[in-house]
Amino acid sequence: MQLLAKLLALSVVVLALSSPIAGDANCPSLLEVGHYRQSCPAAESIVRATVEGYFSRDPTVTAPLLRLHFHDCFVRGCDGSVLLNTTTTSGPAEKDAMPNQSLDGFYVIDAAKAALESQCPGVVSCADILALVARDAVSLATAGNTGGASLWEVQTGRRDGRVSSAAEAVANLPSSFADFAKLKEQFASKGLNVKDLAILSGAHAIGNSHCASFAKRLYNFTGNGDADPSLDPSYAAALRARCPPQFDNATTVEMVPGSSTSFDTDYYKLVVSRKGLFHSDQALLQDQEAGALVYFLQGSSTQDFVQRFGVSMVRMGRAGVLTGSAGEIRKNCALVN
Ligand code: HEM
Ligand SMILES: *[C@@H]1O[C@H](CO)[C@@H](O)[C@H](O)[C@H]1NC(C)=O
Ligand SMILES: *[C@@H]1O[C@H](CO)[C@@H](O)[C@H](O)[C@H]1NC(C)=O
Ligand SMILES: *[C@@H]1O[C@H](CO)[C@@H](O)[C@H](O)[C@H]1NC(C)=O
Ligand SMILES: CC(=O)N[C@H]1CO[C@H](CO)[C@@H](O)[C@@H]1O
């Protein structure tokens, strides 16, 4: 345990030293670690305490919280747009797009925001709350990380956008039926490479999925009444038992059977055994570089995986951010000011 703690502490230092603060071509931003150090010194600990409070009552809260930051960053950049409600003047928001169906955890973001507003009104953006919450959720879920020590430093300084569009969510969020080339293209459009794609897909170590997100793989994959050939046949049979042809929309399946709250390398072990839940998970093996990483990570330690995961999360967290005087700091994460 002590060794793990040391390794984790070391990896945070390495990350801090190796992450450039001002950006590359994709990043005209000025994100920085500790952006609220002066303006709201308790910001990160307030967020952390909020996540911990919910986690102690319900350890399944971590997966939806991690997913929210991903959905935020892939649509209009990490600008908190995933949190906005549809209003009479706005047109359908991201929340109301098909791929969102299963988004959850908004109440945790709202609770963190309320606590922050009472301490430092109008200072901490909703987009930054999402990034911090995602880090804290993974830290709490990580196998062997006793006490949930923070696993990477989050760059902050994002500002909140004023627009949220369901149509943009549909266009930008990868489909669970996508093949490798499409996934690669969609990640590249957010400044993320094949390595980031393979590593961030490891988020599917935690959480659940509704039958609708993969049922086509079980019954009629190519239109000939067949199953997805990339899916292990006995696993397909087990999934068919759980999701019959007329499945109930509310039924869910664990991403990793029996271990869906533990952030570890089990996801990669499933993918190499053709038991990834989504076609998009299995599609990583269609590419030499991504496939090699999957094989490497399935044999790797949890601390090595989370260290890499943190690096790619920091990169994802820079996608299309608003900084400086762009956007605003929302008072209520569901509404523009
Ligand atoms: C590579 C492309 C990706 C695709 C196609 C994809 C697709 C999906 C789908 C279809 C679900 C299940 C939704 C449902 O039916 O309930 C899901 C769940 C999830 N995704 Fe992804 N995802 C991708 C990448 C990511 C990334 C990059 C992250 C985070 C860094 C992430 C985090 C999660 C988590 C944590 C869940 C479980 C949510 C829960 O239990 O509520 N995914 N994803
Ligand atoms: C946003 O929408 C949700 C779900 O429809 C609702 O529960 C919540 O009260 C709304 N928030 C605000 C601030 O209007
Ligand atoms: C399978 O898909 C094909 C093509 O989309 C469709 O014509 C056929 O009716 C489907 N079969 C079943 C059993 O849903
Ligand atoms: C399941 O969801 C689909 C698409 O949203 C809908 O058409 C269908 O009526 C739902 N089925 C049930 C049993 O609720
Ligand atoms: C959580 C959430 O807002 N879900 C919505 C996703 O979009 C569908 C329509 O496509 C709504 O019915 C859900 O309420």
Short mmCIF file of N, CA and C in Angstrom, two decimals, residues 222-332:
data_model
loop_
_atom_site.label_atom_id
_atom_site.label_comp_id
_atom_site.label_asym_id
_atom_site.label_seq_id
_atom_site.Cartn_x
_atom_site.Cartn_y
_atom_site.Cartn_z
N THR A 222 -25.32 -7.25 -38.98
CA THR A 222 -25.12 -6.79 -40.36
C THR A 222 -26.43 -6.79 -41.15
N GLY A 223 -27.54 -7.09 -40.47
CA GLY A 223 -28.82 -7.11 -41.19
C GLY A 223 -29.21 -8.50 -41.66
N ASN A 224 -28.42 -9.50 -41.29
CA ASN A 224 -28.73 -10.88 -41.67
C ASN A 224 -29.13 -11.73 -40.47
N GLY A 225 -29.61 -11.05 -39.41
CA GLY A 225 -30.02 -11.78 -38.21
C GLY A 225 -28.84 -12.38 -37.47
N ASP A 226 -27.67 -11.80 -37.63
CA ASP A 226 -26.45 -12.36 -37.04
C ASP A 226 -25.95 -11.53 -35.85
N ALA A 227 -25.06 -12.13 -35.06
CA ALA A 227 -24.40 -11.38 -33.98
C ALA A 227 -23.11 -10.76 -34.52
N ASP A 228 -22.61 -9.77 -33.80
CA ASP A 228 -21.34 -9.13 -34.15
C ASP A 228 -20.22 -10.17 -34.09
N PRO A 229 -19.55 -10.42 -35.20
CA PRO A 229 -18.50 -11.45 -35.19
C PRO A 229 -17.33 -11.12 -34.26
N SER A 230 -17.20 -9.84 -33.86
CA SER A 230 -16.09 -9.52 -32.96
C SER A 230 -16.45 -9.81 -31.50
N LEU A 231 -17.66 -10.29 -31.25
CA LEU A 231 -18.11 -10.57 -29.87
C LEU A 231 -18.02 -12.07 -29.59
N ASP A 232 -17.43 -12.42 -28.46
CA ASP A 232 -17.32 -13.82 -28.04
C ASP A 232 -18.72 -14.46 -28.01
N PRO A 233 -18.93 -15.61 -28.69
CA PRO A 233 -20.28 -16.19 -28.81
C PRO A 233 -20.92 -16.54 -27.46
N SER A 234 -20.14 -17.03 -26.51
CA SER A 234 -20.77 -17.40 -25.24
C SER A 234 -21.14 -16.14 -24.44
N TYR A 235 -20.33 -15.11 -24.59
CA TYR A 235 -20.67 -13.84 -23.92
C TYR A 235 -21.91 -13.24 -24.58
N ALA A 236 -22.01 -13.37 -25.90
CA ALA A 236 -23.19 -12.88 -26.62
C ALA A 236 -24.44 -13.58 -26.10
N ALA A 237 -24.35 -14.89 -25.87
CA ALA A 237 -25.50 -15.65 -25.35
C ALA A 237 -25.90 -15.14 -23.97
N ALA A 238 -24.92 -14.87 -23.13
CA ALA A 238 -25.22 -14.36 -21.78
C ALA A 238 -25.89 -12.99 -21.86
N LEU A 239 -25.41 -12.17 -22.80
CA LEU A 239 -26.00 -10.84 -22.95
C LEU A 239 -27.42 -10.92 -23.52
N ARG A 240 -27.66 -11.91 -24.41
CA ARG A 240 -29.01 -12.09 -24.95
C ARG A 240 -29.99 -12.48 -23.85
N ALA A 241 -29.50 -13.26 -22.88
CA ALA A 241 -30.37 -13.66 -21.77
C ALA A 241 -30.75 -12.45 -20.93
N ARG A 242 -29.82 -11.53 -20.83
CA ARG A 242 -30.07 -10.32 -20.03
C ARG A 242 -30.91 -9.29 -20.81
N CYS A 243 -30.68 -9.22 -22.10
CA CYS A 243 -31.38 -8.27 -22.98
C CYS A 243 -32.10 -9.05 -24.07
N PRO A 244 -33.30 -9.58 -23.77
CA PRO A 244 -34.05 -10.33 -24.79
C PRO A 244 -34.46 -9.40 -25.93
N PRO A 245 -34.90 -9.98 -27.08
CA PRO A 245 -35.19 -9.16 -28.26
C PRO A 245 -36.08 -7.95 -27.95
N GLN A 246 -37.08 -8.14 -27.11
CA GLN A 246 -37.95 -7.01 -26.74
C GLN A 246 -37.50 -6.49 -25.38
N PHE A 247 -36.25 -6.09 -25.29
CA PHE A 247 -35.71 -5.71 -23.98
C PHE A 247 -36.43 -4.51 -23.40
N ASP A 248 -36.36 -4.46 -22.09
CA ASP A 248 -36.93 -3.34 -21.35
C ASP A 248 -35.90 -2.20 -21.41
N ASN A 249 -36.35 -1.02 -21.75
CA ASN A 249 -35.42 0.12 -21.90
C ASN A 249 -34.64 0.43 -20.62
N ALA A 250 -35.17 0.01 -19.49
CA ALA A 250 -34.51 0.36 -18.23
C ALA A 250 -33.41 -0.64 -17.84
N THR A 251 -33.38 -1.79 -18.48
CA THR A 251 -32.41 -2.83 -18.07
C THR A 251 -30.98 -2.38 -18.37
N THR A 252 -30.11 -2.61 -17.41
CA THR A 252 -28.70 -2.28 -17.62
C THR A 252 -27.82 -3.50 -17.38
N VAL A 253 -26.62 -3.42 -17.93
CA VAL A 253 -25.62 -4.48 -17.81
C VAL A 253 -24.34 -3.84 -17.32
N GLU A 254 -23.63 -4.51 -16.46
CA GLU A 254 -22.35 -3.97 -16.00
C GLU A 254 -21.33 -3.99 -17.14
N MET A 255 -20.56 -2.93 -17.26
CA MET A 255 -19.49 -2.90 -18.27
C MET A 255 -18.52 -4.05 -18.04
N VAL A 256 -18.16 -4.23 -16.78
CA VAL A 256 -17.26 -5.32 -16.39
C VAL A 256 -18.03 -6.18 -15.40
N PRO A 257 -18.45 -7.37 -15.83
CA PRO A 257 -19.30 -8.17 -14.95
C PRO A 257 -18.69 -8.38 -13.57
N GLY A 258 -19.44 -8.03 -12.54
CA GLY A 258 -19.00 -8.26 -11.17
C GLY A 258 -17.99 -7.27 -10.63
N SER A 259 -17.57 -6.30 -11.46
CA SER A 259 -16.52 -5.39 -11.00
C SER A 259 -16.71 -3.99 -11.58
N SER A 260 -17.94 -3.51 -11.59
CA SER A 260 -18.21 -2.28 -12.33
C SER A 260 -18.04 -1.01 -11.50
N THR A 261 -17.55 -1.13 -10.26
CA THR A 261 -17.23 0.09 -9.52
C THR A 261 -15.74 0.22 -9.27
N SER A 262 -14.96 -0.73 -9.77
CA SER A 262 -13.53 -0.74 -9.48
C SER A 262 -12.74 -0.31 -10.72
N PHE A 263 -12.06 0.82 -10.61
CA PHE A 263 -11.29 1.35 -11.75
C PHE A 263 -9.96 0.60 -11.80
N ASP A 264 -9.80 -0.20 -12.83
CA ASP A 264 -8.61 -1.06 -12.94
C ASP A 264 -8.47 -1.48 -14.41
N THR A 265 -7.62 -2.46 -14.68
CA THR A 265 -7.34 -2.84 -16.07
C THR A 265 -8.25 -3.96 -16.59
N ASP A 266 -9.30 -4.30 -15.81
CA ASP A 266 -10.17 -5.40 -16.23
C ASP A 266 -10.82 -5.16 -17.60
N TYR A 267 -11.08 -3.90 -17.90
CA TYR A 267 -11.67 -3.58 -19.21
C TYR A 267 -10.80 -4.14 -20.34
N TYR A 268 -9.49 -3.96 -20.23
CA TYR A 268 -8.59 -4.42 -21.29
C TYR A 268 -8.54 -5.94 -21.35
N LYS A 269 -8.67 -6.59 -20.20
CA LYS A 269 -8.71 -8.06 -20.17
C LYS A 269 -9.95 -8.55 -20.92
N LEU A 270 -11.07 -7.83 -20.74
CA LEU A 270 -12.29 -8.21 -21.47
C LEU A 270 -12.10 -8.02 -22.97
N VAL A 271 -11.52 -6.90 -23.37
CA VAL A 271 -11.39 -6.63 -24.80
C VAL A 271 -10.51 -7.70 -25.46
N VAL A 272 -9.42 -8.09 -24.82
CA VAL A 272 -8.59 -9.12 -25.46
C VAL A 272 -9.31 -10.46 -25.51
N SER A 273 -10.29 -10.69 -24.63
CA SER A 273 -11.08 -11.93 -24.73
C SER A 273 -12.37 -11.74 -25.53
N ARG A 274 -12.43 -10.69 -26.33
CA ARG A 274 -13.59 -10.40 -27.19
C ARG A 274 -14.88 -10.23 -26.39
N LYS A 275 -14.74 -9.69 -25.18
CA LYS A 275 -15.90 -9.46 -24.33
C LYS A 275 -16.11 -7.99 -24.00
N GLY A 276 -15.57 -7.11 -24.83
CA GLY A 276 -15.89 -5.69 -24.69
C GLY A 276 -17.37 -5.53 -24.97
N LEU A 277 -18.05 -4.67 -24.21
CA LEU A 277 -19.51 -4.59 -24.35
C LEU A 277 -19.92 -3.94 -25.66
N PHE A 278 -19.15 -2.97 -26.12
CA PHE A 278 -19.54 -2.23 -27.32
C PHE A 278 -18.67 -2.63 -28.51
N HIS A 279 -19.23 -2.48 -29.69
CA HIS A 279 -18.43 -2.68 -30.90
C HIS A 279 -17.24 -1.72 -30.88
N SER A 280 -17.46 -0.50 -30.37
CA SER A 280 -16.38 0.49 -30.32
C SER A 280 -15.25 0.05 -29.39
N ASP A 281 -15.55 -0.70 -28.35
CA ASP A 281 -14.50 -1.22 -27.47
C ASP A 281 -13.66 -2.24 -28.24
N GLN A 282 -14.37 -3.16 -28.89
CA GLN A 282 -13.71 -4.24 -29.61
C GLN A 282 -12.94 -3.68 -30.81
N ALA A 283 -13.40 -2.54 -31.34
CA ALA A 283 -12.80 -1.94 -32.54
C ALA A 283 -11.36 -1.49 -32.29
N LEU A 284 -10.97 -1.34 -31.03
CA LEU A 284 -9.57 -0.95 -30.74
C LEU A 284 -8.61 -1.99 -31.31
N LEU A 285 -9.06 -3.24 -31.40
CA LEU A 285 -8.19 -4.29 -31.92
C LEU A 285 -8.08 -4.26 -33.45
N GLN A 286 -8.85 -3.39 -34.10
CA GLN A 286 -8.74 -3.27 -35.56
C GLN A 286 -7.48 -2.51 -35.97
N ASP A 287 -6.86 -1.83 -35.02
CA ASP A 287 -5.70 -0.99 -35.34
C ASP A 287 -4.47 -1.52 -34.62
N GLN A 288 -3.34 -1.46 -35.31
CA GLN A 288 -2.12 -2.03 -34.75
C GLN A 288 -1.67 -1.30 -33.48
N GLU A 289 -1.64 0.03 -33.56
CA GLU A 289 -1.17 0.81 -32.41
C GLU A 289 -2.12 0.69 -31.21
N ALA A 290 -3.42 0.86 -31.49
CA ALA A 290 -4.40 0.77 -30.39
C ALA A 290 -4.43 -0.65 -29.84
N GLY A 291 -4.38 -1.63 -30.73
CA GLY A 291 -4.40 -3.03 -30.30
C GLY A 291 -3.21 -3.37 -29.42
N ALA A 292 -2.05 -2.86 -29.80
CA ALA A 292 -0.85 -3.13 -29.01
C ALA A 292 -0.99 -2.53 -27.61
N LEU A 293 -1.59 -1.36 -27.54
CA LEU A 293 -1.80 -0.72 -26.23
C LEU A 293 -2.78 -1.51 -25.38
N VAL A 294 -3.84 -2.01 -26.01
CA VAL A 294 -4.82 -2.83 -25.27
C VAL A 294 -4.11 -4.04 -24.66
N TYR A 295 -3.28 -4.72 -25.46
CA TYR A 295 -2.57 -5.88 -24.94
C TYR A 295 -1.58 -5.48 -23.85
N PHE A 296 -0.93 -4.36 -24.03
CA PHE A 296 0.00 -3.88 -23.01
C PHE A 296 -0.74 -3.57 -21.71
N LEU A 297 -1.84 -2.86 -21.81
CA LEU A 297 -2.55 -2.40 -20.60
C LEU A 297 -3.24 -3.54 -19.86
N GLN A 298 -3.66 -4.57 -20.59
CA GLN A 298 -4.31 -5.68 -19.88
C GLN A 298 -3.31 -6.41 -18.98
N GLY A 299 -2.05 -6.28 -19.29
CA GLY A 299 -1.04 -6.92 -18.45
C GLY A 299 -0.34 -5.94 -17.53
N SER A 300 -0.78 -4.70 -17.55
CA SER A 300 -0.12 -3.65 -16.80
C SER A 300 -0.73 -3.53 -15.40
N SER A 301 -0.07 -2.76 -14.54
CA SER A 301 -0.61 -2.57 -13.19
C SER A 301 -1.65 -1.46 -13.21
N THR A 302 -2.50 -1.47 -12.19
CA THR A 302 -3.51 -0.41 -12.09
C THR A 302 -2.83 0.96 -12.01
N GLN A 303 -1.72 1.06 -11.22
CA GLN A 303 -1.12 2.39 -11.09
C GLN A 303 -0.50 2.88 -12.39
N ASP A 304 0.01 1.97 -13.20
CA ASP A 304 0.52 2.39 -14.50
C ASP A 304 -0.64 2.87 -15.38
N PHE A 305 -1.73 2.11 -15.37
CA PHE A 305 -2.90 2.50 -16.17
C PHE A 305 -3.43 3.87 -15.74
N VAL A 306 -3.64 4.08 -14.44
CA VAL A 306 -4.24 5.36 -14.01
C VAL A 306 -3.30 6.52 -14.26
N GLN A 307 -2.00 6.27 -14.21
CA GLN A 307 -1.06 7.35 -14.51
C GLN A 307 -1.24 7.80 -15.97
N ARG A 308 -1.34 6.82 -16.86
CA ARG A 308 -1.56 7.14 -18.28
C ARG A 308 -2.94 7.75 -18.49
N PHE A 309 -3.91 7.23 -17.75
CA PHE A 309 -5.28 7.75 -17.88
C PHE A 309 -5.31 9.23 -17.50
N GLY A 310 -4.60 9.59 -16.44
CA GLY A 310 -4.55 10.99 -16.01
C GLY A 310 -3.95 11.89 -17.08
N VAL A 311 -2.89 11.41 -17.73
CA VAL A 311 -2.26 12.22 -18.79
C VAL A 311 -3.28 12.48 -19.91
N SER A 312 -3.99 11.44 -20.33
CA SER A 312 -4.95 11.61 -21.43
C SER A 312 -6.16 12.42 -20.98
N MET A 313 -6.54 12.32 -19.71
CA MET A 313 -7.66 13.14 -19.21
C MET A 313 -7.30 14.63 -19.25
N VAL A 314 -6.06 14.94 -18.89
CA VAL A 314 -5.63 16.35 -18.95
C VAL A 314 -5.69 16.83 -20.40
N ARG A 315 -5.29 15.97 -21.34
CA ARG A 315 -5.35 16.35 -22.75
C ARG A 315 -6.80 16.54 -23.22
N MET A 316 -7.67 15.62 -22.80
CA MET A 316 -9.09 15.76 -23.17
C MET A 316 -9.67 17.04 -22.58
N GLY A 317 -9.24 17.37 -21.38
CA GLY A 317 -9.78 18.53 -20.67
C GLY A 317 -9.42 19.86 -21.28
N ARG A 318 -8.54 19.85 -22.29
CA ARG A 318 -8.16 21.09 -22.96
C ARG A 318 -8.99 21.34 -24.21
N ALA A 319 -9.78 20.34 -24.61
CA ALA A 319 -10.49 20.45 -25.89
C ALA A 319 -11.39 21.69 -25.91
N GLY A 320 -11.14 22.55 -26.88
CA GLY A 320 -12.03 23.68 -27.17
C GLY A 320 -12.43 24.55 -25.98
N VAL A 321 -11.54 24.72 -25.02
CA VAL A 321 -11.96 25.45 -23.82
C VAL A 321 -12.08 26.95 -24.06
N LEU A 322 -12.92 27.57 -23.27
CA LEU A 322 -13.05 29.02 -23.24
C LEU A 322 -12.24 29.52 -22.05
N THR A 323 -11.40 30.54 -22.29
CA THR A 323 -10.61 31.08 -21.17
C THR A 323 -10.62 32.60 -21.23
N GLY A 324 -9.91 33.21 -20.29
CA GLY A 324 -9.80 34.68 -20.29
C GLY A 324 -11.15 35.31 -20.04
N SER A 325 -11.60 36.12 -21.02
CA SER A 325 -12.89 36.80 -20.83
C SER A 325 -13.97 36.19 -21.71
N ALA A 326 -13.66 35.07 -22.36
CA ALA A 326 -14.69 34.39 -23.16
C ALA A 326 -15.72 33.75 -22.24
N GLY A 327 -16.93 33.58 -22.74
CA GLY A 327 -17.96 32.90 -21.96
C GLY A 327 -18.26 33.61 -20.66
N GLU A 328 -18.61 32.83 -19.65
CA GLU A 328 -19.01 33.42 -18.36
C GLU A 328 -18.77 32.39 -17.26
N ILE A 329 -18.95 32.81 -16.02
CA ILE A 329 -18.97 31.87 -14.91
C ILE A 329 -20.43 31.77 -14.50
N ARG A 330 -21.03 30.63 -14.84
CA ARG A 330 -22.46 30.48 -14.53
C ARG A 330 -22.72 30.49 -13.03
N LYS A 331 -23.85 31.03 -12.64
CA LYS A 331 -24.24 30.97 -11.22
C LYS A 331 -24.93 29.65 -10.93
N ASN A 332 -25.71 29.18 -11.91
CA ASN A 332 -26.41 27.90 -11.79
C ASN A 332 -25.99 27.09 -13.02
#
